[in-house]
């Protein structure tokens, strides 16, 4: 396997890096403090193809692969985890689900709007009583003539209020039975579809997280994706790719925290010399650099397999598990290197620290990743 970055990947990285420096970095703390989801910023990213990285050019996307995709997320997240999270959720969940499982008509209708960020996408699987136990969803879809009627509540939904369209997984069979769920596309403005509580979060505060509520929400059968009963199986495949993107998100956060720590350690003098010259600090930086490099290799391995269409459930889970745990550790170490200043909002590492924790929870907790990895290892 050759993970050397080619000219295209380097160009994509530079595009994302330049955009983040000009359009994200100056506003990071403003958005965080106000819990503002900056929709216009995402529309600007849409003009550059960053909101449809994996979408073929025929649908208005950039037509790139997973190596370029994880590069984009890493670069954006190294400046702001919130923007990186929303970018990942839009690309890999809502857009990715339609791209991989939508009909030709559904792709033609929705992908051009999603790829350009004319529309922002949401994806609804998690419910108040079914987090890790996603196979026990209670939101129902009942067939009524040529329509389906949805009832239930989804929670922890990225863009659950501001999203223009959502992919929703609803139960169409008995609980905990095989093939008991189906995926549907629901547009904002559909009667019976509304946003609920917006979460007041520790981190990722500029990435909107709300409930989505369905109260006798009627949608046509043409908005169903795949066969009845395929929704949970589709979701697992979507989450495989999503785990790679969350791993890239964690990598970006870790890299941002590490870069800030290195710079500070070189500039901060104590006892007449930079603190980087002390072994306690330099060894901590060495550990951080090594852990980031290891996480990146796991991510590139999973992305390479995804690109080649090779089974990568284990590799995606490994990348997500390791990178997310490392993001927490590295950002914690960065705060320690900054000392008291690291505990203030005047320096960037406290935000990296707050943002990092979500990576160990979202799209499957670290404990769920271990279950997936163990199952794959024991079946191998």
Short mmCIF file of C-alpha atoms in Angstrom, two decimals:
data_model
loop_
_atom_site.label_atom_id
_atom_site.label_comp_id
_atom_site.label_asym_id
_atom_site.label_seq_id
_atom_site.Cartn_x
_atom_site.Cartn_y
_atom_site.Cartn_z
CA UNK A 1 0.00 0.00 0.00
CA UNK A 2 1.28 3.43 -0.98
CA UNK A 3 -0.17 6.26 1.08
CA UNK A 4 2.06 8.94 -0.36
CA UNK A 5 -0.02 12.03 -1.19
CA UNK A 6 -0.25 12.68 -4.92
CA UNK A 7 -0.55 16.10 -6.53
CA UNK A 8 -4.36 16.05 -6.46
CA UNK A 9 -4.53 15.27 -2.74
CA UNK A 10 -2.01 18.01 -1.99
CA UNK A 11 -4.06 20.50 -4.01
CA UNK A 12 -7.25 19.49 -2.21
CA UNK A 13 -5.49 19.87 1.15
CA UNK A 14 -4.25 23.34 0.22
CA UNK A 15 -7.72 24.41 -0.91
CA UNK A 16 -9.26 23.30 2.38
CA UNK A 17 -6.41 24.83 4.39
CA UNK A 18 -6.71 28.20 2.64
CA UNK A 19 -10.49 28.24 3.08
CA UNK A 20 -10.19 27.44 6.78
CA UNK A 21 -7.63 30.18 7.32
CA UNK A 22 -9.75 32.85 5.61
CA UNK A 23 -13.33 31.88 6.36
CA UNK A 24 -13.27 29.79 9.56
CA UNK A 25 -10.32 30.68 11.79
CA UNK A 26 -11.35 34.31 12.47
CA UNK A 27 -14.80 33.23 13.71
CA UNK A 28 -14.14 30.02 15.64
CA UNK A 29 -14.71 31.36 19.15
CA UNK A 30 -17.52 33.68 18.08
CA UNK A 31 -19.48 30.71 16.68
CA UNK A 32 -18.59 28.55 19.67
CA UNK A 33 -19.71 31.09 22.27
CA UNK A 34 -22.96 31.87 20.44
CA UNK A 35 -23.59 28.24 19.47
CA UNK A 36 -24.09 29.57 15.96
CA UNK A 37 -24.37 27.17 13.04
CA UNK A 38 -22.86 29.26 10.19
CA UNK A 39 -24.95 28.07 7.24
CA UNK A 40 -23.43 30.59 4.83
CA UNK A 41 -19.95 29.23 5.49
CA UNK A 42 -21.09 25.79 4.35
CA UNK A 43 -22.62 27.29 1.23
CA UNK A 44 -19.24 28.84 0.48
CA UNK A 45 -17.61 25.43 0.95
CA UNK A 46 -20.20 24.07 -1.47
CA UNK A 47 -18.87 26.38 -4.18
CA UNK A 48 -15.46 24.72 -3.78
CA UNK A 49 -16.86 21.18 -3.96
CA UNK A 50 -16.16 20.47 -0.30
CA UNK A 51 -19.79 19.61 0.45
CA UNK A 52 -19.92 16.97 -2.25
CA UNK A 53 -16.43 15.54 -2.18
CA UNK A 54 -17.53 11.98 -3.01
CA UNK A 55 -20.44 12.90 -5.29
CA UNK A 56 -19.78 12.25 -9.01
CA UNK A 57 -19.36 15.28 -11.24
CA UNK A 58 -22.55 14.40 -13.15
CA UNK A 59 -24.47 15.33 -9.98
CA UNK A 60 -22.51 18.51 -9.34
CA UNK A 61 -19.99 17.01 -6.93
CA UNK A 62 -16.19 16.98 -6.89
CA UNK A 63 -16.00 13.30 -7.89
CA UNK A 64 -13.09 12.57 -5.57
CA UNK A 65 -12.25 9.54 -3.42
CA UNK A 66 -11.94 8.78 0.28
CA UNK A 67 -8.27 9.74 0.52
CA UNK A 68 -9.13 13.26 -0.62
CA UNK A 69 -12.22 13.26 1.58
CA UNK A 70 -10.38 12.46 4.81
CA UNK A 71 -7.78 15.05 3.86
CA UNK A 72 -10.47 17.75 3.60
CA UNK A 73 -11.96 16.83 6.97
CA UNK A 74 -8.57 16.76 8.67
CA UNK A 75 -7.64 20.21 7.36
CA UNK A 76 -10.96 21.81 8.37
CA UNK A 77 -11.08 20.08 11.77
CA UNK A 78 -7.54 21.17 12.60
CA UNK A 79 -8.98 24.69 12.70
CA UNK A 80 -12.50 23.99 14.03
CA UNK A 81 -13.92 20.64 15.08
CA UNK A 82 -17.51 21.91 14.83
CA UNK A 83 -17.21 22.80 11.16
CA UNK A 84 -15.37 19.54 10.51
CA UNK A 85 -18.16 17.56 12.18
CA UNK A 86 -20.93 19.20 10.16
CA UNK A 87 -18.90 18.78 6.98
CA UNK A 88 -18.47 15.07 7.72
CA UNK A 89 -22.13 14.50 8.65
CA UNK A 90 -23.39 16.22 5.51
CA UNK A 91 -21.01 14.36 3.18
CA UNK A 92 -20.95 10.85 4.59
CA UNK A 93 -24.37 10.40 6.20
CA UNK A 94 -27.20 12.15 4.37
CA UNK A 95 -25.45 12.64 1.03
CA UNK A 96 -23.62 9.33 1.30
CA UNK A 97 -26.80 7.37 2.00
CA UNK A 98 -28.57 8.79 -1.05
CA UNK A 99 -25.46 8.35 -3.20
CA UNK A 100 -25.11 4.69 -2.27
CA UNK A 101 -28.73 3.56 -1.97
CA UNK A 102 -30.93 6.09 -3.76
CA UNK A 103 -32.71 5.44 -7.04
CA UNK A 104 -31.58 7.22 -10.20
CA UNK A 105 -34.45 9.67 -9.76
CA UNK A 106 -33.61 10.32 -6.11
CA UNK A 107 -29.95 10.92 -6.91
CA UNK A 108 -30.85 13.32 -9.70
CA UNK A 109 -33.26 15.21 -7.47
CA UNK A 110 -31.22 15.53 -4.27
CA UNK A 111 -27.49 15.11 -4.94
CA UNK A 112 -26.95 18.29 -6.99
CA UNK A 113 -28.53 20.38 -4.22
CA UNK A 114 -26.57 18.60 -1.48
CA UNK A 115 -23.24 18.60 -3.32
CA UNK A 116 -23.38 22.38 -3.79
CA UNK A 117 -24.80 23.03 -0.29
CA UNK A 118 -27.89 24.63 -1.79
CA UNK A 119 -29.45 22.20 0.67
CA UNK A 120 -27.94 21.06 3.96
CA UNK A 121 -28.47 17.39 4.82
CA UNK A 122 -29.36 15.54 8.04
CA UNK A 123 -29.46 11.83 8.89
CA UNK A 124 -31.68 10.30 11.54
CA UNK A 125 -31.05 6.95 13.20
CA UNK A 126 -30.51 7.60 16.94
CA UNK A 127 -33.50 7.93 19.28
CA UNK A 128 -33.93 8.89 22.96
CA UNK A 129 -34.18 5.25 24.02
CA UNK A 130 -31.97 3.69 21.36
CA UNK A 131 -28.43 5.00 21.20
CA UNK A 132 -26.01 2.12 20.77
CA UNK A 133 -29.04 -0.21 20.55
CA UNK A 134 -29.94 1.15 17.13
CA UNK A 135 -31.68 -2.05 16.08
CA UNK A 136 -34.49 -1.29 18.53
CA UNK A 137 -35.70 1.97 16.99
CA UNK A 138 -39.25 2.99 17.85
CA UNK A 139 -39.98 5.57 15.14
CA UNK A 140 -42.45 3.86 12.83
CA UNK A 141 -43.39 4.12 9.18
CA UNK A 142 -46.79 2.65 8.32
CA UNK A 143 -47.92 2.14 4.73
CA UNK A 144 -51.17 3.95 3.89
CA UNK A 145 -52.10 3.58 0.24
CA UNK A 146 -49.22 4.94 -1.84
CA UNK A 147 -47.82 6.89 1.13
CA UNK A 148 -45.96 6.18 4.34
CA UNK A 149 -46.88 7.81 7.65
CA UNK A 150 -43.97 8.45 10.05
CA UNK A 151 -44.33 8.85 13.81
CA UNK A 152 -41.57 9.17 16.40
CA UNK A 153 -38.60 11.24 17.57
CA UNK A 154 -34.96 11.17 16.55
CA UNK A 155 -32.30 12.78 18.75
CA UNK A 156 -28.68 13.96 18.53
CA UNK A 157 -29.26 14.83 14.89
CA UNK A 158 -26.67 17.05 13.23
CA UNK A 159 -28.56 19.76 11.30
CA UNK A 160 -31.86 18.48 12.71
CA UNK A 161 -33.27 22.02 12.58
CA UNK A 162 -31.41 23.73 9.74
CA UNK A 163 -31.18 20.77 7.39
CA UNK A 164 -33.27 21.07 4.23
CA UNK A 165 -33.60 17.32 3.76
CA UNK A 166 -33.13 14.31 6.03
CA UNK A 167 -32.62 10.61 5.55
CA UNK A 168 -34.65 8.92 8.28
CA UNK A 169 -34.53 5.29 9.39
CA UNK A 170 -37.93 4.11 10.61
CA UNK A 171 -39.27 0.76 11.80
CA UNK A 172 -41.44 -1.05 9.26
CA UNK A 173 -41.47 -4.41 11.06
CA UNK A 174 -41.43 -5.90 14.54
CA UNK A 175 -38.77 -4.64 17.01
CA UNK A 176 -35.45 -6.53 17.10
CA UNK A 177 -36.36 -8.61 14.05
CA UNK A 178 -34.21 -8.95 10.96
CA UNK A 179 -34.98 -6.45 8.22
CA UNK A 180 -37.33 -4.42 10.42
CA UNK A 181 -36.36 -0.90 9.27
CA UNK A 182 -36.54 1.16 6.09
CA UNK A 183 -34.86 4.39 4.97
CA UNK A 184 -36.88 7.39 3.80
CA UNK A 185 -36.05 10.84 2.43
CA UNK A 186 -38.01 13.63 4.15
CA UNK A 187 -37.87 17.24 3.02
CA UNK A 188 -38.09 20.20 5.38
CA UNK A 189 -41.53 21.73 5.19
CA UNK A 190 -43.31 18.39 4.95
CA UNK A 191 -46.36 18.57 7.27
CA UNK A 192 -45.72 16.70 10.50
CA UNK A 193 -41.91 17.10 10.32
CA UNK A 194 -40.47 19.54 12.86
CA UNK A 195 -37.37 20.23 14.94
CA UNK A 196 -37.36 19.69 18.70
CA UNK A 197 -34.90 20.50 21.45
CA UNK A 198 -31.51 21.91 20.51
CA UNK A 199 -28.76 20.40 22.67
CA UNK A 200 -26.53 22.65 24.79
CA UNK A 201 -23.24 20.81 24.38
CA UNK A 202 -19.80 20.69 25.98
CA UNK A 203 -18.07 20.97 22.62
CA UNK A 204 -18.83 21.06 18.88
CA UNK A 205 -21.07 23.98 19.77
CA UNK A 206 -21.17 25.50 16.27
CA UNK A 207 -22.43 22.21 14.84
CA UNK A 208 -26.18 22.16 15.33
CA UNK A 209 -27.58 19.14 17.20
CA UNK A 210 -31.34 18.83 17.67
CA UNK A 211 -34.27 16.46 17.81
CA UNK A 212 -36.32 15.67 14.72
CA UNK A 213 -40.00 15.00 15.42
CA UNK A 214 -42.42 13.17 13.15
CA UNK A 215 -46.13 13.50 13.92
CA UNK A 216 -48.24 11.74 11.30
CA UNK A 217 -45.71 12.87 8.72
CA UNK A 218 -46.91 11.64 5.34
CA UNK A 219 -44.42 11.03 2.53
CA UNK A 220 -44.82 9.31 -0.83
CA UNK A 221 -43.47 5.82 -1.49
CA UNK A 222 -41.14 7.40 -4.06
CA UNK A 223 -39.15 8.78 -1.09
CA UNK A 224 -38.38 5.27 0.17
CA UNK A 225 -34.78 4.12 -0.42
CA UNK A 226 -34.25 0.50 -1.32
CA UNK A 227 -36.59 -2.33 -0.46
CA UNK A 228 -38.75 -2.36 2.64
CA UNK A 229 -36.68 -3.79 5.50
CA UNK A 230 -33.25 -2.83 4.12
CA UNK A 231 -32.83 0.33 6.19
CA UNK A 232 -30.74 -1.02 9.05
CA UNK A 233 -28.42 -2.93 6.72
CA UNK A 234 -27.99 0.23 4.66
CA UNK A 235 -27.26 2.20 7.83
CA UNK A 236 -24.48 -0.15 8.89
CA UNK A 237 -22.76 0.34 5.53
CA UNK A 238 -23.21 4.11 5.76
CA UNK A 239 -21.73 4.04 9.26
CA UNK A 240 -18.67 2.13 8.03
CA UNK A 241 -17.82 5.07 5.82
CA UNK A 242 -18.96 7.52 8.48
CA UNK A 243 -16.53 6.04 10.98
CA UNK A 244 -13.66 6.83 8.64
CA UNK A 245 -14.81 10.44 8.48
CA UNK A 246 -15.13 10.73 12.26
CA UNK A 247 -11.64 9.24 12.54
CA UNK A 248 -10.43 11.98 10.18
CA UNK A 249 -12.29 14.53 12.28
CA UNK A 250 -10.49 13.26 15.39
CA UNK A 251 -7.18 13.33 13.54
CA UNK A 252 -7.70 16.98 12.58
CA UNK A 253 -8.55 17.96 16.14
CA UNK A 254 -5.50 16.12 17.47
CA UNK A 255 -3.27 17.71 14.86
CA UNK A 256 -4.60 21.19 15.61
CA UNK A 257 -3.98 20.75 19.33
CA UNK A 258 -0.52 19.27 18.74
CA UNK A 259 0.52 22.06 16.36
CA UNK A 260 -0.53 24.71 18.86
CA UNK A 261 1.35 22.90 21.65
CA UNK A 262 4.57 22.65 19.63
CA UNK A 263 4.48 26.35 18.80
CA UNK A 264 3.75 27.34 22.39
CA UNK A 265 6.48 25.05 23.77
CA UNK A 266 9.03 26.76 21.54
CA UNK A 267 7.93 30.25 22.54
CA UNK A 268 7.23 29.88 26.26
CA UNK A 269 10.29 30.53 28.41
CA UNK A 270 10.71 29.20 31.94
CA UNK A 271 13.92 29.13 33.98
CA UNK A 272 15.64 31.02 31.17
CA UNK A 273 14.86 28.69 28.25
CA UNK A 274 11.94 27.44 26.13
CA UNK A 275 9.89 24.77 27.84
CA UNK A 276 10.37 22.60 24.74
CA UNK A 277 13.94 22.02 25.93
CA UNK A 278 12.72 20.23 29.05
CA UNK A 279 12.43 16.47 28.71
CA UNK A 280 9.01 16.36 30.36
CA UNK A 281 7.62 18.53 27.56
CA UNK A 282 9.66 17.19 24.64
CA UNK A 283 8.77 13.58 25.48
CA UNK A 284 5.10 14.52 25.69
CA UNK A 285 5.34 16.10 22.24
CA UNK A 286 7.12 12.99 20.94
CA UNK A 287 4.27 10.79 22.18
CA UNK A 288 1.70 13.10 20.61
CA UNK A 289 3.45 13.09 17.24
CA UNK A 290 3.77 9.31 17.23
CA UNK A 291 0.14 8.73 18.18
CA UNK A 292 -1.08 11.13 15.48
CA UNK A 293 1.06 9.37 12.87
CA UNK A 294 -0.29 5.96 13.90
CA UNK A 295 -3.88 7.21 13.76
CA UNK A 296 -3.33 8.67 10.32
CA UNK A 297 -1.99 5.36 8.98
CA UNK A 298 -5.06 3.51 10.28
CA UNK A 299 -7.31 6.09 8.62
CA UNK A 300 -5.46 5.91 5.30
CA UNK A 301 -5.63 2.12 5.36
CA UNK A 302 -9.41 2.19 5.86
CA UNK A 303 -9.86 4.93 3.23
CA UNK A 304 -7.76 2.99 0.72
CA UNK A 305 -9.90 -0.12 1.20
CA UNK A 306 -13.07 1.96 0.89
CA UNK A 307 -11.80 3.43 -2.36
CA UNK A 308 -11.08 -0.04 -3.74
CA UNK A 309 -14.45 -1.41 -2.69
CA UNK A 310 -12.83 -3.90 -0.32
CA UNK A 311 -14.52 -4.88 2.97
CA UNK A 312 -13.21 -2.51 5.65
CA UNK A 313 -15.58 -2.79 8.61
CA UNK A 314 -12.74 -3.78 10.93
CA UNK A 315 -10.33 -1.18 9.60
CA UNK A 316 -12.92 1.61 9.84
CA UNK A 317 -13.75 0.66 13.44
CA UNK A 318 -10.05 0.48 14.35
CA UNK A 319 -9.38 3.89 12.80
CA UNK A 320 -12.37 5.49 14.52
CA UNK A 321 -11.61 3.92 17.90
CA UNK A 322 -7.91 4.74 17.96
CA UNK A 323 -8.08 8.20 16.39
CA UNK A 324 -10.90 9.38 18.66
CA UNK A 325 -9.19 8.19 21.83
CA UNK A 326 -5.94 9.77 20.67
CA UNK A 327 -7.72 13.07 19.97
CA UNK A 328 -8.81 13.21 23.62
CA UNK A 329 -5.34 12.28 24.89
CA UNK A 330 -3.44 14.65 22.62
CA UNK A 331 -5.73 17.61 23.31
CA UNK A 332 -5.49 16.89 27.05
CA UNK A 333 -1.70 16.87 26.80
CA UNK A 334 -1.82 20.11 24.83
CA UNK A 335 -3.79 21.80 27.61
CA UNK A 336 -1.19 20.52 30.09
CA UNK A 337 1.67 21.96 28.04
CA UNK A 338 -0.06 25.35 27.96
CA UNK A 339 -0.55 25.18 31.73
CA UNK A 340 -2.91 27.79 33.11
CA UNK A 341 -3.22 29.47 29.73
CA UNK A 342 -4.51 26.22 28.28
CA UNK A 343 -7.49 26.44 30.60
CA UNK A 344 -8.57 29.79 29.16
CA UNK A 345 -10.51 30.63 26.03
CA UNK A 346 -7.76 33.02 24.93
CA UNK A 347 -5.81 30.06 23.54
CA UNK A 348 -7.08 27.38 21.13
CA UNK A 349 -6.36 24.16 22.98
CA UNK A 350 -9.27 24.31 25.45
CA UNK A 351 -11.67 24.15 22.50
CA UNK A 352 -9.82 21.25 20.89
CA UNK A 353 -10.09 19.51 24.26
CA UNK A 354 -13.85 20.09 24.50
CA UNK A 355 -14.48 19.13 20.87
CA UNK A 356 -12.41 15.94 21.01
CA UNK A 357 -14.70 14.05 23.39
CA UNK A 358 -17.56 13.84 20.93
CA UNK A 359 -15.36 11.73 18.63
CA UNK A 360 -15.37 8.88 21.18
CA UNK A 361 -19.19 8.93 21.26
CA UNK A 362 -20.66 9.91 17.89
CA UNK A 363 -21.31 7.32 15.15
CA UNK A 364 -20.67 4.49 17.58
CA UNK A 365 -18.95 4.81 20.96
CA UNK A 366 -15.45 3.49 21.57
CA UNK A 367 -17.05 0.53 23.31
CA UNK A 368 -19.15 -0.25 20.23
CA UNK A 369 -16.03 -0.03 18.06
CA UNK A 370 -14.38 -2.63 20.28
CA UNK A 371 -17.39 -4.92 19.83
CA UNK A 372 -17.16 -4.51 16.05
CA UNK A 373 -13.40 -5.09 16.02
CA UNK A 374 -13.64 -8.15 18.28
CA UNK A 375 -16.42 -9.65 16.15
CA UNK A 376 -14.40 -9.14 12.97
CA UNK A 377 -11.25 -10.58 14.53
CA UNK A 378 -13.02 -13.67 15.89
CA UNK A 379 -14.80 -14.30 12.58
CA UNK A 380 -11.57 -14.00 10.64
#
